mmCIF file of C-alpha atoms in Angstrom:
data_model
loop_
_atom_site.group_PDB
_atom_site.id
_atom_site.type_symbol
_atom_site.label_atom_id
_atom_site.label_comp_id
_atom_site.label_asym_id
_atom_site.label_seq_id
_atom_site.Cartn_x
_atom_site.Cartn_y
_atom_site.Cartn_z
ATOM 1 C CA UNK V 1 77.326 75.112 136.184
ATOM 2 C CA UNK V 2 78.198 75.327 132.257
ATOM 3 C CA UNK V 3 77.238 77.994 130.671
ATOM 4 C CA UNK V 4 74.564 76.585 128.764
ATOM 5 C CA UNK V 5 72.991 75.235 131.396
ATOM 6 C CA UNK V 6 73.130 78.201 133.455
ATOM 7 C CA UNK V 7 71.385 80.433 130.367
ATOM 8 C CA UNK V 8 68.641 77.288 129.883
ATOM 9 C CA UNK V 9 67.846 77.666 133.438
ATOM 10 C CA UNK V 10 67.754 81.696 133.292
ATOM 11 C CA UNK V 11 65.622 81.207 129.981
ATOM 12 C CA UNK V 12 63.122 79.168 131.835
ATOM 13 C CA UNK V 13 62.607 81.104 134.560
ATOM 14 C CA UNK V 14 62.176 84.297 132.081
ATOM 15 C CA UNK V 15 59.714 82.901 130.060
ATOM 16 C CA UNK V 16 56.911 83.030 131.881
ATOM 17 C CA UNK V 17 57.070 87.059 132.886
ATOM 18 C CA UNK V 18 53.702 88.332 131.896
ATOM 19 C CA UNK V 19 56.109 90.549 129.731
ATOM 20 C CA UNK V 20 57.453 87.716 127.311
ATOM 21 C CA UNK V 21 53.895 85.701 127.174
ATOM 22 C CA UNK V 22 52.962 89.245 125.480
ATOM 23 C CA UNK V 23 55.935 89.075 123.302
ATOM 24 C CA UNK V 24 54.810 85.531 122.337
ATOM 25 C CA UNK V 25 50.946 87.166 121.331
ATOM 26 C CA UNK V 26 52.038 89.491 118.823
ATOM 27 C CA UNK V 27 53.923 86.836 116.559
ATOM 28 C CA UNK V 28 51.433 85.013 116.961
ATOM 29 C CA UNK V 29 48.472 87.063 115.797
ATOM 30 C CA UNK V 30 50.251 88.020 112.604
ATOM 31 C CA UNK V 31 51.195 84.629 111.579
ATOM 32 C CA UNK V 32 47.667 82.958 112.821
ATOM 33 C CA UNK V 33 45.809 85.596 110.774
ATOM 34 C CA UNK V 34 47.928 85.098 107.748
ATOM 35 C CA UNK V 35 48.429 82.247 107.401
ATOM 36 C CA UNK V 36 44.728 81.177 107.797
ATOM 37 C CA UNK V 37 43.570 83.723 105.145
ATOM 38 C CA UNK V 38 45.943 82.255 102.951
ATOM 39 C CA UNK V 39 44.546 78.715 103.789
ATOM 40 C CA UNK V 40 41.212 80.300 103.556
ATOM 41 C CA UNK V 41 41.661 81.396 100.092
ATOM 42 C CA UNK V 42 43.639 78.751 99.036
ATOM 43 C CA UNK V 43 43.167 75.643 100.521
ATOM 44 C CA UNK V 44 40.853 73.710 97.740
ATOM 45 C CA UNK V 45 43.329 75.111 95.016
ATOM 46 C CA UNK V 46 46.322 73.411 97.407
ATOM 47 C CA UNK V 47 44.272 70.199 98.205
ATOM 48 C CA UNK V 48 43.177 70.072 94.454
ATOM 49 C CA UNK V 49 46.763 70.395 93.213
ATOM 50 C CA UNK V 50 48.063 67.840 95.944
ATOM 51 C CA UNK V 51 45.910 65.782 94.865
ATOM 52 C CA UNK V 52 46.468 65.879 91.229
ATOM 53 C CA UNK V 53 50.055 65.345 92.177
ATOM 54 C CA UNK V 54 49.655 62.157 94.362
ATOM 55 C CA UNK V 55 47.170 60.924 91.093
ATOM 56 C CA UNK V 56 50.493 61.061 89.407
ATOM 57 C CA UNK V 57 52.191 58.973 91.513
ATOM 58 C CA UNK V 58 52.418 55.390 91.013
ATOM 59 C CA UNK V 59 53.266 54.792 94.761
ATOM 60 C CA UNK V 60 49.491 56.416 95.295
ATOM 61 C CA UNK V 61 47.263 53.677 93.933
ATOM 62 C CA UNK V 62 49.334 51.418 96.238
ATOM 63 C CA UNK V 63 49.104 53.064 99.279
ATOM 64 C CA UNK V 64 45.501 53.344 98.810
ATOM 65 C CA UNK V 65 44.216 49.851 97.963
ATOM 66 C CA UNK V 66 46.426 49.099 101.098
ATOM 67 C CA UNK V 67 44.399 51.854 102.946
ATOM 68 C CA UNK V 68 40.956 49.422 101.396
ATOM 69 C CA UNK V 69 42.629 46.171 103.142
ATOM 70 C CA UNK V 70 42.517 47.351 106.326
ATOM 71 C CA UNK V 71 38.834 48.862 106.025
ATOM 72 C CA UNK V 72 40.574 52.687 105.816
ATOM 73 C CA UNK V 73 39.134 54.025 102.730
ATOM 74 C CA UNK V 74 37.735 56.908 103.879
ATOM 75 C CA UNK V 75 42.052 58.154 104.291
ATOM 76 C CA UNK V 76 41.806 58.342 100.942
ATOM 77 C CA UNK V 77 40.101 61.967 101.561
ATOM 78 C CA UNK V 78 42.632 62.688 104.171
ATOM 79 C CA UNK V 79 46.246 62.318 102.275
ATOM 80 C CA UNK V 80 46.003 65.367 100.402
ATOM 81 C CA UNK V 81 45.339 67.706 102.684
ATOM 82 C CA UNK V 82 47.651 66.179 105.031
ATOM 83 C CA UNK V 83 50.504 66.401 102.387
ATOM 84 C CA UNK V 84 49.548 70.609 102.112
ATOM 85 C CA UNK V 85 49.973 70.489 106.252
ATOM 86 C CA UNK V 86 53.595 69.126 105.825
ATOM 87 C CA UNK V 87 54.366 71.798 103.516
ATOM 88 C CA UNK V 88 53.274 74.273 104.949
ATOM 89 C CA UNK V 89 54.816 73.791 108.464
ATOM 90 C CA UNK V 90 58.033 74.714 107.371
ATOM 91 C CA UNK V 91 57.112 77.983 105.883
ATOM 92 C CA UNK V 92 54.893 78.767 108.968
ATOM 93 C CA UNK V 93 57.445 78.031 111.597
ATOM 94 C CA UNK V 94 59.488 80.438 109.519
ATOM 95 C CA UNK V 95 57.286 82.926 109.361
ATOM 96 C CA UNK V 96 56.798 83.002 113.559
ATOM 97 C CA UNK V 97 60.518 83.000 113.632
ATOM 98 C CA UNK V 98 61.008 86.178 111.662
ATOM 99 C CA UNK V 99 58.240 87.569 113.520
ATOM 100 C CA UNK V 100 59.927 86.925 116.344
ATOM 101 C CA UNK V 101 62.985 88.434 115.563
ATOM 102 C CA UNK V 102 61.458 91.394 114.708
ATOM 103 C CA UNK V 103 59.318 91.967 116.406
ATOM 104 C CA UNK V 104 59.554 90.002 119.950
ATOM 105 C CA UNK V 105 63.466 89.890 119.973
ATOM 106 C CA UNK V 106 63.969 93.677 120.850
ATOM 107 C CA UNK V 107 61.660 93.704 124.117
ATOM 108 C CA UNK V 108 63.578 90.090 125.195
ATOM 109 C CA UNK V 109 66.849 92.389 125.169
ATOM 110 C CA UNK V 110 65.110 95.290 126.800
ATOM 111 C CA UNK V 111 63.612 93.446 129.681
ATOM 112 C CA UNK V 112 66.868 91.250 130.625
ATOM 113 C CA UNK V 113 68.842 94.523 130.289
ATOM 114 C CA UNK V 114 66.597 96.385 132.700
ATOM 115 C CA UNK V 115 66.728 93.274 135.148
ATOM 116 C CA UNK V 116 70.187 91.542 134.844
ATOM 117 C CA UNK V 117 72.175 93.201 132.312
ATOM 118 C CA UNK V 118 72.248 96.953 133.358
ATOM 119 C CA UNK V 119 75.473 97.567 133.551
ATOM 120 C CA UNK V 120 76.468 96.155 130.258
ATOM 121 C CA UNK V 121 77.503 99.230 127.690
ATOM 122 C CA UNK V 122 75.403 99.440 124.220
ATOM 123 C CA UNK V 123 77.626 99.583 121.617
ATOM 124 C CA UNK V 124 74.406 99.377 118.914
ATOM 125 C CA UNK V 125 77.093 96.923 116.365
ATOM 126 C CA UNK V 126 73.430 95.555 114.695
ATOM 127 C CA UNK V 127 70.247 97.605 113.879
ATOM 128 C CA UNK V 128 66.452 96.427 113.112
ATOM 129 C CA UNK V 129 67.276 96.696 109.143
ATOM 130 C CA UNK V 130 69.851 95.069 109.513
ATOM 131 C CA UNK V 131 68.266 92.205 111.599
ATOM 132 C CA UNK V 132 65.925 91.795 108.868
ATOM 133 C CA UNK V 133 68.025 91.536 106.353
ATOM 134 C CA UNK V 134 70.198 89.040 108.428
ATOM 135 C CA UNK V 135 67.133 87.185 108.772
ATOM 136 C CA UNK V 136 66.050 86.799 105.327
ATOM 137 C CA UNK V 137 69.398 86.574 103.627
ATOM 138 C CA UNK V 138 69.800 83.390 106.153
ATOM 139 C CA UNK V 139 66.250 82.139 106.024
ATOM 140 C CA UNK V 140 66.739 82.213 101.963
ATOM 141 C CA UNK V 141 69.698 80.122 102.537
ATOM 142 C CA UNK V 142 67.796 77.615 104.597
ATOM 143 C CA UNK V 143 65.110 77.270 102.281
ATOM 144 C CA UNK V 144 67.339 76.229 99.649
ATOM 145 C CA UNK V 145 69.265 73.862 102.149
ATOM 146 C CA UNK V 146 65.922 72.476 102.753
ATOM 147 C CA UNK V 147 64.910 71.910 99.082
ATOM 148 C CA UNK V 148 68.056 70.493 98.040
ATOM 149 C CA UNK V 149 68.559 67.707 101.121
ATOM 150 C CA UNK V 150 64.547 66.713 100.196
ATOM 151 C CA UNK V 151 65.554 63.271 98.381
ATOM 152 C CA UNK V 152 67.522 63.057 101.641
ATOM 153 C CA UNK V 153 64.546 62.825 103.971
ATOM 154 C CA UNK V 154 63.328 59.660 102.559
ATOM 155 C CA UNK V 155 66.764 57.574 103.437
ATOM 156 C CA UNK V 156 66.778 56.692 107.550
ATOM 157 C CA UNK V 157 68.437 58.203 109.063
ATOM 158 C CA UNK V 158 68.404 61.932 107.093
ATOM 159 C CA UNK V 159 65.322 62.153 107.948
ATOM 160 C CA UNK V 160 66.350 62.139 111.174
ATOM 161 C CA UNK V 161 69.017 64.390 110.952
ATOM 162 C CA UNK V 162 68.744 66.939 108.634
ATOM 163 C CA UNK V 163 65.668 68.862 110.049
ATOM 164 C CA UNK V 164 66.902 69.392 113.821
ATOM 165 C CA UNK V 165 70.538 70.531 111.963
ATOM 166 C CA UNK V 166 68.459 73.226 109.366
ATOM 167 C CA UNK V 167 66.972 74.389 111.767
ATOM 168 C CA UNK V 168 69.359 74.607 114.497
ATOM 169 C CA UNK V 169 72.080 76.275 112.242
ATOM 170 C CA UNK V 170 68.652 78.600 111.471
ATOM 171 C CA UNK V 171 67.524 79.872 114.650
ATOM 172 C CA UNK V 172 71.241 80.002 115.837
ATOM 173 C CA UNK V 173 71.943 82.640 112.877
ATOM 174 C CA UNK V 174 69.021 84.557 113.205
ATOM 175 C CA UNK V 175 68.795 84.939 117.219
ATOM 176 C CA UNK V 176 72.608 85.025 117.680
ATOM 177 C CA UNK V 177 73.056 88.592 115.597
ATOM 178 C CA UNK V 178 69.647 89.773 117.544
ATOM 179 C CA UNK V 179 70.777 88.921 120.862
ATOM 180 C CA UNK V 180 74.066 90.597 120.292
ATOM 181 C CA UNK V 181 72.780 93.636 118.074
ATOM 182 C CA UNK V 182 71.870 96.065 121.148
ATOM 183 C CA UNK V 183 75.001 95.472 123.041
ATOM 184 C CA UNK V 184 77.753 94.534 121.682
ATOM 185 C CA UNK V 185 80.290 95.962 118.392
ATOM 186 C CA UNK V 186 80.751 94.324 115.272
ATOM 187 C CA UNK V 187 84.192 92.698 116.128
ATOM 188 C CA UNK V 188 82.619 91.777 119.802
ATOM 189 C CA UNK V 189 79.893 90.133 117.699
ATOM 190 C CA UNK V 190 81.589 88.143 115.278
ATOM 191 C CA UNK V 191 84.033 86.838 118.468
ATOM 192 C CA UNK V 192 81.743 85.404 120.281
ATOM 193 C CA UNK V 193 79.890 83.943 117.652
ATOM 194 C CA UNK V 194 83.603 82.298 116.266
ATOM 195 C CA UNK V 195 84.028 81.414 119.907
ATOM 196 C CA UNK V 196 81.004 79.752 120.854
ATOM 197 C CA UNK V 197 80.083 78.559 117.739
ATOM 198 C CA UNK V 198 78.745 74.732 118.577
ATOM 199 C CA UNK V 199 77.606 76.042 121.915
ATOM 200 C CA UNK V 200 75.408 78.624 120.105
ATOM 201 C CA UNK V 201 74.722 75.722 117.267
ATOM 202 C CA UNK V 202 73.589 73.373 120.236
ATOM 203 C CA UNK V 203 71.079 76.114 121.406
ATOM 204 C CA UNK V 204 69.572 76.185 118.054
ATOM 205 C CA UNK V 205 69.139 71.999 117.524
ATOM 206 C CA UNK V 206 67.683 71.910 121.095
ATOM 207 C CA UNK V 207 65.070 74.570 119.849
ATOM 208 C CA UNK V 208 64.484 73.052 116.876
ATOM 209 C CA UNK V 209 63.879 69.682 118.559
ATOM 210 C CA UNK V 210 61.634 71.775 120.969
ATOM 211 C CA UNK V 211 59.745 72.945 117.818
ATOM 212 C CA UNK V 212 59.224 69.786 116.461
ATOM 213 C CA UNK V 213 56.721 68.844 119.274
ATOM 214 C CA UNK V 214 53.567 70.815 118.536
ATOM 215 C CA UNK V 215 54.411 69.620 114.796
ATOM 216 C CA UNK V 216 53.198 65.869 115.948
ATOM 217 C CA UNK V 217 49.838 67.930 117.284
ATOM 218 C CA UNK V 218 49.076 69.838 114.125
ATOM 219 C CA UNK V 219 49.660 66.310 112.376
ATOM 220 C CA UNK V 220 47.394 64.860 114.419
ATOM 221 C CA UNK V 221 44.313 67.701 113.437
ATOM 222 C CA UNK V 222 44.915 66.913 110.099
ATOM 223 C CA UNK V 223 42.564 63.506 110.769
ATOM 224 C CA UNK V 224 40.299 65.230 112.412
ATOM 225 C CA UNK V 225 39.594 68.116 109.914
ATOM 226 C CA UNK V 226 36.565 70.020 111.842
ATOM 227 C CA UNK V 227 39.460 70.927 114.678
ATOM 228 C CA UNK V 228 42.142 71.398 112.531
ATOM 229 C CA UNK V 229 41.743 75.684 112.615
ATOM 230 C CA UNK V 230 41.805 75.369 116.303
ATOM 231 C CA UNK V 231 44.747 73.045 116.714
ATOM 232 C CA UNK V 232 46.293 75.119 113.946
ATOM 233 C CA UNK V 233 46.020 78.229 116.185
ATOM 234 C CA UNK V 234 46.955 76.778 119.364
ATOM 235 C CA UNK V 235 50.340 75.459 117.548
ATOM 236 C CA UNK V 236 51.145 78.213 116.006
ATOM 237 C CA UNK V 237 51.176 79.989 119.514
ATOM 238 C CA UNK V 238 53.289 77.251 120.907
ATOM 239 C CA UNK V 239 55.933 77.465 118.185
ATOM 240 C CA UNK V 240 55.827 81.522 119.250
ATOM 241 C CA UNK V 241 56.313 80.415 122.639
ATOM 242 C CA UNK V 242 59.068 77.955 121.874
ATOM 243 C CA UNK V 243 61.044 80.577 119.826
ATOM 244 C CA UNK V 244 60.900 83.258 122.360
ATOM 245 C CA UNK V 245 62.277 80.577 124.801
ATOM 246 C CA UNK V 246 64.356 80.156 121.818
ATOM 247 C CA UNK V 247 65.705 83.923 122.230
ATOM 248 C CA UNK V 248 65.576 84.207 125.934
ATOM 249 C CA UNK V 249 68.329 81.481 125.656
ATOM 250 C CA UNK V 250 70.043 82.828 123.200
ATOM 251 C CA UNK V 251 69.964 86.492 124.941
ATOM 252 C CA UNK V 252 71.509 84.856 128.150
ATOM 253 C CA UNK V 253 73.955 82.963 126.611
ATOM 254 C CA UNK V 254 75.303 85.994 124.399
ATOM 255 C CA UNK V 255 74.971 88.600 126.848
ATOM 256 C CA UNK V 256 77.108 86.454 129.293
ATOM 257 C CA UNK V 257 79.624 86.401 126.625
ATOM 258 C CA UNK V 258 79.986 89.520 126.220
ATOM 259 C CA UNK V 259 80.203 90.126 129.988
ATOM 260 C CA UNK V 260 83.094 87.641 130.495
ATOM 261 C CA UNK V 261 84.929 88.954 126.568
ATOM 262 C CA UNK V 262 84.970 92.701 128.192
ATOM 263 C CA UNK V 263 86.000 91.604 131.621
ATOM 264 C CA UNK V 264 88.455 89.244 129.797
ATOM 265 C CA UNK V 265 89.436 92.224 127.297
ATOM 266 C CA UNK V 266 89.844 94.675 130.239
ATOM 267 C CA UNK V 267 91.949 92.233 132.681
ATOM 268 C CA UNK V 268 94.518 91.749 129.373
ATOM 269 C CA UNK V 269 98.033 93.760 129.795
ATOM 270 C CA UNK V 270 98.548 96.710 127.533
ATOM 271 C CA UNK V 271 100.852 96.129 124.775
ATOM 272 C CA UNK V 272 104.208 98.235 125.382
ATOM 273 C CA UNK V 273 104.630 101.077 122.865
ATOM 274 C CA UNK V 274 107.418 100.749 120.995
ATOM 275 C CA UNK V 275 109.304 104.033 120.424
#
């Protein structure tokens, strides 16, 4: 069995413990409550200023009298706050996935530790600071990835593309220093993360691909405004659960690593001393 395929099947089977569906509530709560007071607050100054920006748009008038044709004009009501959805996706999934590696990602190492990893020697090369700093330094980065490759979105097949690789390359730098951070050094770090490097990337695209699935449910709330807060909840606390399935993953894959690069390391003949 590969080694990602052994850690998937690990992950799965850790992700339901009572332990990590508590893990999953605590992101969760933060992000749900908010992000809906800033919806709250803000949502007819968003809606207002999507819609003055779609007024502005010559495709608009188009897309609407096409809307009429078809007997759809009460969609008309629907675009803008549909378009303040899309936005704001992004930014929320981001938001859980700090959380989470904050704030869930220590008790994922703690509990696999206690059950499979005991033996394994913490060598403390990361700390929480500098988690978060990892975190935001990278999430920064992606932001700006994602703001420059927009024009990019609207030519098949970028759009496509570029999301599942943002946030793969996302989730596999932010979970890969937490899984690591506890247990291994610096130098252990940074080889297994120059050795598995596409494995580690391919974690991250499958969870982003995973993540992408309560995205078509919050979509769908958007037409059907009255359940829209409760969808919105209920997907938030999927993406939570998603991204600690996320770490679990990560956690096995990394920890495995670093069991096989010290057993490796320890098997490897002394170098003669020269006199």
């Amino acid at each position: 069995m590969s080694d990602l395929l052994r850690s998937f099947v690990r992950a799965l089977a850790n992700a339901f413990h009572p332990k990590m569906l508590w893990l999953t509530f605590m992101p969760f709560a933060v992000a749900s409550v908010g992000w809906g007071l800033i919806l709250w607050f803000f949502w007819q100054t968003l809606t207002g200023a999507a819609n003055g920006w779609l007024d502005g748009w010559a495709l608009t008038s188009a897309m609407y009298r096409l809307f009429d044709s078809f007997g759809f004009s009460s969609l008309h009501a629907v675009i803008a706050p549909f378009l303040v959805v899309v936005m704001a996706i992004p930014l929320i999934v981001v938001t859980v996935l700090l959380l989470i590696a904050t704030l869930s990602m220590p008790g994922v190492i703690k509990l696999l530790t206690r059950r499979q990893y005991a033996a394994l020697e913490e060598r403390r090369g990361g700390s929480w600071y500098g988690s978060l700093g990892h975190s935001v330094v990278t999430t920064v980065v992606c932001l700006v990835l994602l703001v420059v490759t927009l024009p990019l979105w609207l030519i098949p097949p970028f759009f496509a593309l570029i999301p599942p690789l943002l946030w793969g390359w996302l989730t596999y730098r932010v979970m890969t220093y937490d899984a690591l951070a506890l247990h291994a050094s610096v130098a252990e770090r940074k080889t297994i993360v120059r050795n598995a490097r596409w494995p580690l990337f391919a974690i991250g695209i499958v969870s982003g691909l995973f993540g992408s699935l309560p995205t078509m449910l919050w979509a769908w709330s958007v037409w059907l405004l009255p359940l829209f807060p409760v969808v919105a909840a209920a997907t938030i606390w999927i993406y939570a659960f998603i991204l600690v399935f996320s770490a679990l993953w990560f956690a096995h894959y990394c920890l495995y690593a670093l069991e096989r690069l010290r057993a490796d390391t320890a098997r490897a003949p002394a170098l003669p001393v020269q006199s």
